[in-house]
Tab-separated table of N, CA and C in Angstrom:
chain	number	residue	atom	x	y	z
A	1	MET	N	-28.274	7.110	30.772
A	1	MET	CA	-27.878	5.745	30.568
A	1	MET	C	-26.576	5.730	29.761
A	2	PRO	N	-25.504	5.163	30.316
A	2	PRO	CA	-24.221	5.166	29.595
A	2	PRO	C	-24.236	4.175	28.443
A	3	ASP	N	-23.530	4.551	27.423
A	3	ASP	CA	-23.412	3.703	26.239
A	3	ASP	C	-22.172	2.832	26.395
A	4	ASN	N	-22.338	1.511	26.398
A	4	ASN	CA	-21.219	0.593	26.619
A	4	ASN	C	-20.547	0.155	25.332
A	5	SER	N	-20.997	0.643	24.210
A	5	SER	CA	-20.380	0.254	22.940
A	5	SER	C	-19.021	0.933	22.795
A	6	LEU	N	-18.145	0.257	22.117
A	6	LEU	CA	-16.814	0.815	21.883
A	6	LEU	C	-16.896	1.856	20.781
A	7	THR	N	-16.315	2.981	21.019
A	7	THR	CA	-16.271	4.014	19.990
A	7	THR	C	-14.878	4.051	19.408
A	8	ARG	N	-14.810	4.106	18.118
A	8	ARG	CA	-13.532	4.163	17.411
A	8	ARG	C	-13.435	5.454	16.648
A	9	THR	N	-12.275	5.996	16.659
A	9	THR	CA	-12.038	7.192	15.866
A	9	THR	C	-11.073	6.844	14.752
A	10	GLY	N	-11.162	7.560	13.673
A	10	GLY	CA	-10.256	7.334	12.550
A	10	GLY	C	-10.836	6.361	11.547
A	11	ALA	N	-10.029	6.060	10.557
A	11	ALA	CA	-10.470	5.189	9.474
A	11	ALA	C	-10.405	3.721	9.900
A	12	SER	N	-11.291	2.929	9.347
A	12	SER	CA	-11.302	1.505	9.644
A	12	SER	C	-10.191	0.814	8.852
A	13	PRO	N	-9.791	-0.370	9.281
A	13	PRO	CA	-8.746	-1.092	8.550
A	13	PRO	C	-9.157	-1.418	7.117
A	14	ARG	N	-10.429	-1.705	6.906
A	14	ARG	CA	-10.891	-1.991	5.540
A	14	ARG	C	-10.755	-0.766	4.646
A	15	THR	N	-11.096	0.385	5.189
A	15	THR	CA	-10.989	1.615	4.409
A	15	THR	C	-9.530	1.918	4.078
A	16	LEU	N	-8.657	1.787	5.061
A	16	LEU	CA	-7.234	2.041	4.815
A	16	LEU	C	-6.665	1.051	3.802
A	17	GLY	N	-7.078	-0.217	3.899
A	17	GLY	CA	-6.618	-1.218	2.944
A	17	GLY	C	-7.089	-0.927	1.536
A	18	ALA	N	-8.354	-0.515	1.412
A	18	ALA	CA	-8.907	-0.207	0.090
A	18	ALA	C	-8.240	1.022	-0.518
A	19	VAL	N	-8.031	2.052	0.287
A	19	VAL	CA	-7.383	3.266	-0.211
A	19	VAL	C	-5.948	2.966	-0.621
A	20	GLY	N	-5.258	2.176	0.184
A	20	GLY	CA	-3.895	1.800	-0.153
A	20	GLY	C	-3.810	0.975	-1.418
A	21	LEU	N	-4.764	0.062	-1.596
A	21	LEU	CA	-4.781	-0.757	-2.804
A	21	LEU	C	-5.041	0.089	-4.048
A	22	ILE	N	-5.933	1.044	-3.933
A	22	ILE	CA	-6.205	1.948	-5.057
A	22	ILE	C	-4.960	2.781	-5.368
A	23	CYS	N	-4.285	3.268	-4.327
A	23	CYS	CA	-3.051	4.031	-4.544
A	23	CYS	C	-1.980	3.179	-5.213
A	24	ALA	N	-1.857	1.925	-4.790
A	24	ALA	CA	-0.826	1.051	-5.350
A	24	ALA	C	-1.088	0.762	-6.822
A	25	VAL	N	-2.330	0.469	-7.164
A	25	VAL	CA	-2.653	0.162	-8.565
A	25	VAL	C	-2.522	1.412	-9.427
A	26	ALA	N	-3.015	2.542	-8.943
A	26	ALA	CA	-2.908	3.785	-9.713
A	26	ALA	C	-1.453	4.226	-9.841
A	27	GLY	N	-0.625	3.895	-8.864
A	27	GLY	CA	0.781	4.276	-8.897
A	27	GLY	C	1.561	3.610	-10.012
A	28	PHE	N	1.076	2.473	-10.518
A	28	PHE	CA	1.744	1.835	-11.645
A	28	PHE	C	1.565	2.643	-12.929
A	29	PHE	N	0.575	3.511	-12.965
A	29	PHE	CA	0.281	4.279	-14.174
A	29	PHE	C	0.699	5.739	-14.067
A	30	VAL	N	0.488	6.358	-12.907
A	30	VAL	CA	0.843	7.774	-12.727
A	30	VAL	C	1.386	8.000	-11.325
A	31	LEU	N	2.330	8.906	-11.201
A	31	LEU	CA	2.861	9.363	-9.911
A	31	LEU	C	3.237	8.236	-8.962
A	32	GLY	N	3.969	7.255	-9.459
A	32	GLY	CA	4.356	6.116	-8.644
A	32	GLY	C	5.222	6.485	-7.459
A	33	ILE	N	6.021	7.532	-7.599
A	33	ILE	CA	6.910	7.930	-6.515
A	33	ILE	C	6.130	8.526	-5.351
A	34	VAL	N	4.912	8.974	-5.593
A	34	VAL	CA	4.062	9.520	-4.528
A	34	VAL	C	3.066	8.474	-4.044
A	35	LEU	N	2.407	7.796	-4.980
A	35	LEU	CA	1.358	6.854	-4.619
A	35	LEU	C	1.905	5.552	-4.037
A	36	GLY	N	3.107	5.154	-4.411
A	36	GLY	CA	3.705	3.940	-3.858
A	36	GLY	C	3.928	4.040	-2.355
A	37	PRO	N	4.644	5.061	-1.892
A	37	PRO	CA	4.807	5.205	-0.439
A	37	PRO	C	3.478	5.437	0.293
A	38	ALA	N	2.541	6.122	-0.341
A	38	ALA	CA	1.228	6.316	0.282
A	38	ALA	C	0.533	4.965	0.478
A	39	ALA	N	0.669	4.081	-0.498
A	39	ALA	CA	0.074	2.747	-0.381
A	39	ALA	C	0.739	1.958	0.736
A	40	VAL	N	2.052	2.068	0.863
A	40	VAL	CA	2.762	1.357	1.928
A	40	VAL	C	2.309	1.859	3.297
A	41	VAL	N	2.175	3.154	3.443
A	41	VAL	CA	1.741	3.731	4.724
A	41	VAL	C	0.323	3.287	5.057
A	42	CYS	N	-0.575	3.349	4.083
A	42	CYS	CA	-1.960	2.916	4.326
A	42	CYS	C	-2.025	1.435	4.680
A	43	GLY	N	-1.248	0.624	4.006
A	43	GLY	CA	-1.220	-0.801	4.304
A	43	GLY	C	-0.692	-1.089	5.693
A	44	ARG	N	0.376	-0.398	6.085
A	44	ARG	CA	0.933	-0.600	7.430
A	44	ARG	C	-0.041	-0.142	8.506
A	45	LEU	N	-0.709	0.969	8.271
A	45	LEU	CA	-1.706	1.427	9.246
A	45	LEU	C	-2.873	0.450	9.332
A	46	ALA	N	-3.280	-0.105	8.211
A	46	ALA	CA	-4.377	-1.078	8.222
A	46	ALA	C	-3.964	-2.350	8.946
A	47	MET	N	-2.715	-2.762	8.792
A	47	MET	CA	-2.241	-3.943	9.514
A	47	MET	C	-2.224	-3.708	11.017
A	48	ARG	N	-1.830	-2.526	11.409
A	48	ARG	CA	-1.733	-2.219	12.828
A	48	ARG	C	-3.109	-2.157	13.483
A	49	ARG	N	-4.121	-1.738	12.741
A	49	ARG	CA	-5.453	-1.580	13.314
A	49	ARG	C	-6.313	-2.836	13.215
A	50	THR	N	-5.868	-3.823	12.474
A	50	THR	CA	-6.652	-5.035	12.319
A	50	THR	C	-6.605	-5.833	13.614
A	51	PRO	N	-7.767	-6.290	14.099
A	51	PRO	CA	-7.764	-7.084	15.323
A	51	PRO	C	-7.055	-8.420	15.130
A	52	ARG	N	-6.594	-8.989	16.209
A	52	ARG	CA	-5.893	-10.273	16.134
A	52	ARG	C	-6.813	-11.338	15.571
A	53	GLY	N	-6.245	-12.205	14.764
A	53	GLY	CA	-7.016	-13.287	14.172
A	53	GLY	C	-7.738	-12.891	12.899
A	54	ALA	N	-7.793	-11.602	12.609
A	54	ALA	CA	-8.476	-11.160	11.400
A	54	ALA	C	-7.560	-11.351	10.197
A	55	ARG	N	-8.136	-11.390	9.031
A	55	ARG	CA	-7.350	-11.570	7.806
A	55	ARG	C	-6.614	-10.283	7.473
A	56	ARG	N	-5.350	-10.429	7.143
A	56	ARG	CA	-4.525	-9.277	6.785
A	56	ARG	C	-4.077	-9.380	5.337
A	57	VAL	N	-4.893	-9.955	4.491
A	57	VAL	CA	-4.486	-10.191	3.111
A	57	VAL	C	-4.422	-8.884	2.320
A	58	VAL	N	-5.476	-8.088	2.368
A	58	VAL	CA	-5.511	-6.847	1.583
A	58	VAL	C	-4.422	-5.870	2.034
A	59	PRO	N	-4.223	-5.645	3.340
A	59	PRO	CA	-3.115	-4.752	3.716
A	59	PRO	C	-1.749	-5.282	3.298
A	60	LEU	N	-1.563	-6.596	3.347
A	60	LEU	CA	-0.281	-7.168	2.929
A	60	LEU	C	-0.060	-6.974	1.434
A	61	ILE	N	-1.094	-7.204	0.639
A	61	ILE	CA	-1.000	-6.972	-0.811
A	61	ILE	C	-0.720	-5.497	-1.088
A	62	THR	N	-1.357	-4.630	-0.316
A	62	THR	CA	-1.149	-3.189	-0.477
A	62	THR	C	0.299	-2.806	-0.210
A	63	VAL	N	0.879	-3.340	0.850
A	63	VAL	CA	2.268	-3.012	1.189
A	63	VAL	C	3.214	-3.533	0.107
A	64	VAL	N	2.990	-4.764	-0.352
A	64	VAL	CA	3.874	-5.344	-1.366
A	64	VAL	C	3.780	-4.575	-2.682
A	65	LEU	N	2.562	-4.303	-3.149
A	65	LEU	CA	2.408	-3.553	-4.399
A	65	LEU	C	2.961	-2.132	-4.277
A	66	GLY	N	2.761	-1.498	-3.130
A	66	GLY	CA	3.304	-0.160	-2.918
A	66	GLY	C	4.821	-0.146	-2.936
A	67	ALA	N	5.435	-1.186	-2.347
A	67	ALA	CA	6.897	-1.269	-2.351
A	67	ALA	C	7.426	-1.505	-3.760
A	68	ILE	N	6.776	-2.386	-4.517
A	68	ILE	CA	7.185	-2.627	-5.905
A	68	ILE	C	7.026	-1.355	-6.729
A	69	ASP	N	5.914	-0.688	-6.527
A	69	ASP	CA	5.638	0.553	-7.249
A	69	ASP	C	6.687	1.611	-6.936
A	70	THR	N	7.053	1.746	-5.672
A	70	THR	CA	8.070	2.712	-5.273
A	70	THR	C	9.423	2.366	-5.878
A	71	LEU	N	9.779	1.093	-5.863
A	71	LEU	CA	11.050	0.658	-6.433
A	71	LEU	C	11.112	0.934	-7.933
A	72	ILE	N	10.046	0.617	-8.649
A	72	ILE	CA	10.016	0.866	-10.096
A	72	ILE	C	10.106	2.362	-10.382
A	73	ALA	N	9.366	3.173	-9.622
A	73	ALA	CA	9.412	4.623	-9.832
A	73	ALA	C	10.788	5.183	-9.521
A	74	PHE	N	11.430	4.667	-8.474
A	74	PHE	CA	12.775	5.128	-8.126
A	74	PHE	C	13.776	4.767	-9.220
A	75	LEU	N	13.691	3.539	-9.728
A	75	LEU	CA	14.593	3.135	-10.814
A	75	LEU	C	14.353	3.966	-12.068
A	76	TRP	N	13.094	4.266	-12.363
A	76	TRP	CA	12.778	5.081	-13.531
A	76	TRP	C	13.325	6.503	-13.363
A	77	LEU	N	13.203	7.049	-12.155
A	77	LEU	CA	13.688	8.408	-11.922
A	77	LEU	C	15.210	8.496	-11.972
A	78	THR	N	15.902	7.459	-11.541
A	78	THR	CA	17.357	7.493	-11.566
A	78	THR	C	17.920	7.196	-12.950
A	79	GLY	N	17.076	6.743	-13.850
A	79	GLY	CA	17.532	6.476	-15.205
A	79	GLY	C	18.199	5.133	-15.363
A	80	ALA	N	17.992	4.245	-14.407
A	80	ALA	CA	18.594	2.917	-14.496
A	80	ALA	C	17.937	2.140	-15.633
A	81	HIS	N	18.766	1.400	-16.348
A	81	HIS	CA	18.242	0.592	-17.433
A	81	HIS	C	19.060	-0.674	-17.553
A	82	TRP	N	18.493	-1.626	-18.250
A	82	TRP	CA	19.134	-2.920	-18.399
A	82	TRP	C	19.471	-3.103	-19.873
A	83	ASP	N	20.731	-3.409	-20.176
A	83	ASP	CA	21.173	-3.531	-21.561
A	83	ASP	C	21.421	-4.967	-21.994
A	84	GLY	N	20.906	-5.926	-21.264
A	84	GLY	CA	21.189	-7.309	-21.613
A	84	GLY	C	20.019	-8.009	-22.250
A	85	GLY	N	20.301	-9.152	-22.859
A	85	GLY	CA	19.250	-10.003	-23.390
A	85	GLY	C	18.651	-9.564	-24.709
A	86	GLY	N	19.229	-8.611	-25.390
A	86	GLY	CA	18.728	-8.210	-26.685
A	86	GLY	C	17.552	-7.240	-26.661
A	87	PHE	N	17.181	-6.778	-25.482
A	87	PHE	CA	16.095	-5.799	-25.405
A	87	PHE	C	16.630	-4.415	-25.723
A	88	MET	N	15.795	-3.593	-26.323
A	88	MET	CA	16.213	-2.256	-26.681
A	88	MET	C	15.904	-1.293	-25.560
């Protein structure tokens, strides 16, 4: 008797979104230059695998936080700083 259920391989969109979100949040504290791009990749993969009409909130948040995290880590690595406004 053939099985008519759809079989999926790989990670589910929820799993990719959750992993990306964890990478994005952890990237603000450690290894942002590695975890930021990882979060962006996981978020983009989760967006691509989400069926039409489904909510894409978590993958979108993951991509945005990962991009911010990557930008902050890149600025920190290049030594960029801001000398205005009386901040030390």
